[in-house]
Short mmCIF file of C-alpha atoms in Angstrom, two decimals:
data_model
loop_
_atom_site.label_atom_id
_atom_site.label_comp_id
_atom_site.label_asym_id
_atom_site.label_seq_id
_atom_site.Cartn_x
_atom_site.Cartn_y
_atom_site.Cartn_z
CA MET A 696 139.63 113.96 110.83
CA THR A 697 136.71 116.06 111.27
CA GLU A 698 133.91 115.38 113.29
CA SER A 699 131.72 115.50 110.16
CA ALA A 700 133.87 113.04 108.65
CA THR A 701 133.37 110.12 111.17
CA THR A 702 130.85 108.03 111.05
CA SER A 703 129.15 105.55 113.77
CA PRO A 704 127.48 102.70 112.13
CA VAL A 705 123.88 101.40 113.23
CA ASN A 706 123.63 98.17 113.71
CA PHE A 707 120.07 96.13 113.01
CA LYS A 708 119.31 92.49 112.10
CA LEU A 709 116.31 91.57 110.12
CA GLU A 710 115.13 88.07 110.50
CA GLY A 711 112.69 86.47 108.32
CA THR A 712 110.84 83.07 107.72
CA VAL A 713 108.63 81.98 104.93
CA LYS A 714 106.22 79.33 105.32
CA PHE A 715 105.34 77.51 101.66
CA ASN A 716 103.94 74.41 101.07
CA LYS A 717 106.24 71.50 100.10
CA ALA A 718 105.63 72.19 96.11
CA LYS A 719 105.88 76.07 96.69
CA THR A 720 102.46 76.71 95.07
CA HIS A 721 101.02 78.18 98.35
CA ARG A 722 102.87 80.82 100.36
CA TYR A 723 100.98 80.86 103.94
CA GLU A 724 103.11 83.45 105.77
CA LEU A 725 105.84 85.68 105.58
CA LYS A 726 107.44 86.96 108.81
CA ILE A 727 110.07 89.54 109.07
CA THR A 728 111.15 91.12 112.56
CA TRP A 729 113.45 93.85 113.41
CA ASN A 730 113.45 93.97 116.64
CA GLN A 731 114.82 90.70 118.28
CA PRO A 732 113.33 89.34 120.44
CA ALA A 733 110.64 90.33 118.82
CA LYS A 734 107.73 90.58 121.47
CA LYS A 735 105.22 92.89 119.80
CA LEU A 736 103.99 91.57 116.40
CA ALA A 737 101.13 92.65 114.09
CA MET A 738 99.50 90.34 111.42
CA ILE A 739 98.48 91.91 108.23
CA ILE A 740 96.09 90.17 106.25
CA THR A 741 96.04 90.81 102.43
CA ASN A 742 94.25 89.61 99.19
CA PHE A 743 96.80 87.14 97.64
CA PRO A 744 100.91 86.59 98.12
CA GLY A 745 102.90 88.72 95.78
CA SER A 746 106.65 88.23 94.79
CA SER A 747 108.18 88.33 98.18
CA ASP A 748 110.19 85.47 99.50
CA GLY A 749 112.29 86.53 102.23
CA VAL A 750 114.83 88.25 100.38
CA VAL A 751 113.15 89.98 97.52
CA MET A 752 110.40 92.20 98.39
CA ASP A 753 107.63 93.70 96.38
CA LEU A 754 106.12 96.82 97.05
CA THR A 755 103.19 95.58 98.98
CA THR A 756 105.53 93.78 101.25
CA MET A 757 107.90 97.05 101.68
CA LEU A 758 105.04 99.56 102.59
CA ILE A 759 103.81 96.94 105.20
CA VAL A 760 107.16 96.76 106.89
CA ASN A 761 107.81 100.25 106.87
CA HIS A 762 104.27 101.17 108.31
CA VAL A 763 103.95 98.59 110.94
CA SER A 764 107.63 99.72 112.12
CA GLN A 765 106.13 103.18 112.28
CA LEU A 766 103.11 101.81 114.45
CA GLY A 767 105.64 100.48 117.02
CA PHE A 768 105.60 96.93 116.61
CA ASP A 769 108.95 94.64 116.26
CA GLY A 770 108.03 92.76 113.18
CA VAL A 771 105.02 91.58 110.94
CA VAL A 772 103.06 88.39 110.12
CA MET A 773 101.76 88.92 106.77
CA VAL A 774 99.25 86.20 105.49
CA ASN A 775 96.55 86.57 102.65
CA LEU A 776 93.08 85.75 101.91
CA PHE A 777 94.24 83.29 99.24
CA SER A 778 97.44 81.36 99.61
CA ALA A 779 98.13 80.11 96.34
CA LEU A 780 100.85 81.68 94.13
CA GLY A 781 100.35 83.32 91.12
CA ILE A 782 96.39 83.26 90.92
CA ASN A 783 96.06 87.28 91.31
CA GLU A 784 92.20 87.82 90.91
CA ASN A 785 91.65 85.11 88.11
CA PRO A 786 88.24 83.68 89.00
CA LYS A 787 88.85 80.17 87.71
CA LEU A 788 92.19 80.21 90.11
CA MET A 789 90.54 81.50 92.70
CA THR A 790 88.50 78.41 93.48
CA ARG A 791 91.94 76.86 94.34
CA GLY A 792 93.19 79.64 96.37
CA VAL A 793 93.04 77.96 99.63
CA ASP A 794 94.09 74.70 101.02
CA SER A 795 93.87 72.89 103.95
CA VAL A 796 96.74 74.19 105.74
CA THR A 797 95.97 78.14 105.13
CA ASP A 798 93.62 78.98 107.69
CA GLN A 799 95.60 76.78 110.24
CA VAL A 800 98.52 78.89 109.98
CA ILE A 801 96.56 81.89 110.20
CA LEU A 802 95.04 81.16 113.19
CA LEU A 803 98.10 79.52 114.65
CA SER A 804 99.84 82.86 114.18
CA ALA A 805 97.30 85.00 115.53
CA ASN A 806 98.20 83.78 118.40
CA GLU A 807 101.59 85.17 118.48
CA VAL A 808 100.33 88.73 117.37
CA LYS A 809 99.09 91.66 119.46
CA GLN A 810 97.15 92.85 116.61
CA VAL A 811 95.52 91.35 113.29
CA ILE A 812 94.81 93.91 110.52
CA LEU A 813 92.87 93.28 107.55
CA ALA A 814 94.30 95.35 104.94
CA THR A 815 92.19 93.86 101.73
CA GLY A 816 90.94 97.33 100.30
CA SER A 817 87.64 97.08 98.53
CA PHE A 818 88.58 94.07 96.72
CA THR A 819 86.27 92.11 99.21
CA ASN A 820 83.40 94.47 98.19
CA GLN A 821 84.09 93.81 94.45
CA ASN A 822 84.32 89.94 94.55
CA VAL A 823 81.90 87.70 96.32
CA MET A 824 84.67 84.92 96.72
CA ALA A 825 87.07 87.06 98.38
CA GLN A 826 83.96 88.40 100.81
CA LYS A 827 83.56 84.99 101.81
CA ARG A 828 87.18 84.51 102.49
CA GLN A 829 87.24 87.29 104.71
CA TYR A 830 84.12 86.54 106.69
CA SER A 831 85.57 82.72 106.86
CA ILE A 832 88.60 84.35 108.19
CA ILE A 833 87.11 86.49 110.80
CA ASN A 834 84.80 84.35 112.12
CA GLY A 835 87.63 81.69 112.61
CA LEU A 836 89.48 84.53 114.60
CA LYS A 837 86.67 85.52 116.76
CA LYS A 838 85.80 81.58 117.33
CA ALA A 839 89.51 81.01 118.52
CA GLY A 840 89.13 84.07 121.01
CA PHE A 841 90.86 86.68 118.79
CA ASP A 842 88.45 89.15 118.08
CA LYS A 843 89.84 91.67 120.43
CA LYS A 844 92.69 91.78 118.08
CA LEU A 845 90.97 92.71 114.97
CA ALA A 846 91.16 95.95 113.28
CA MET A 847 91.32 97.23 109.88
CA LEU A 848 93.68 99.42 107.51
CA CYS A 849 91.43 102.33 106.58
CA ASP A 850 92.16 105.66 104.64
CA GLY A 851 91.43 108.95 106.36
CA SER A 852 87.54 108.64 105.53
CA GLY A 853 87.37 105.31 107.06
CA LYS A 854 86.97 103.12 103.98
CA PRO A 855 88.90 99.90 103.94
CA ALA A 856 92.37 100.28 102.37
CA HIS A 857 95.07 97.70 100.76
CA PRO A 858 98.58 99.32 101.48
CA LEU A 859 99.26 99.93 97.70
CA ALA A 860 96.38 102.65 98.01
CA ALA A 861 97.57 106.09 97.64
CA LYS A 862 95.14 107.20 100.16
CA VAL A 863 97.58 105.27 102.93
CA ARG A 864 101.22 105.15 101.29
CA LYS A 865 102.24 107.82 103.67
CA ASP A 866 99.83 107.26 106.76
CA TRP A 867 98.08 104.14 107.89
CA HIS A 868 94.77 104.60 110.02
CA ILE A 869 94.07 101.63 112.06
CA GLN A 870 90.25 100.88 113.25
CA VAL A 871 89.82 98.57 115.73
CA LEU A 872 86.60 96.37 114.90
CA SER A 873 84.67 96.02 117.95
CA ASN A 874 82.00 93.40 117.86
CA SER A 875 82.98 92.51 113.97
CA LYS A 876 80.53 89.96 112.48
CA GLY A 877 83.26 89.24 109.35
CA ASP A 878 81.62 92.30 107.10
CA LYS A 879 82.80 95.86 106.85
#
């Protein structure tokens, strides 16, 4: 057998957990780690939970995992402004987009991570409810002492970006939020 025909497998192990409510109407958190033990985690806050469930991954989840890995983290904790499944941007449903557990999970998980990255894009500029949610989450994180962990995903020009945005598909720019007040 020639050397070019031999293979040397590379072993890896993805571990994941998903936190739902009992009725599975809210997905609070999706955590995926690729280095065990995962010592350096990033939290990514996007707008709504997608179809990822720990086995099935939507495009947003795949992009987040790829970029967070490239940034040198051992894993990612994904949470959202709104935890209710299936609400997307329907204003009538957004009023029920969070429950009493949503922010508790975000705050508890923030304690485990090295960096909290807001990746909500322009949605919080276009939607008043989303803007209020982001402000509330940032203020809750600051009150809990996590203000030094706060950062934002931005495009090359410094504008807030969502992982699906074309301008950040290949390269993420993370801007640390110093003295963040909940607004951009």
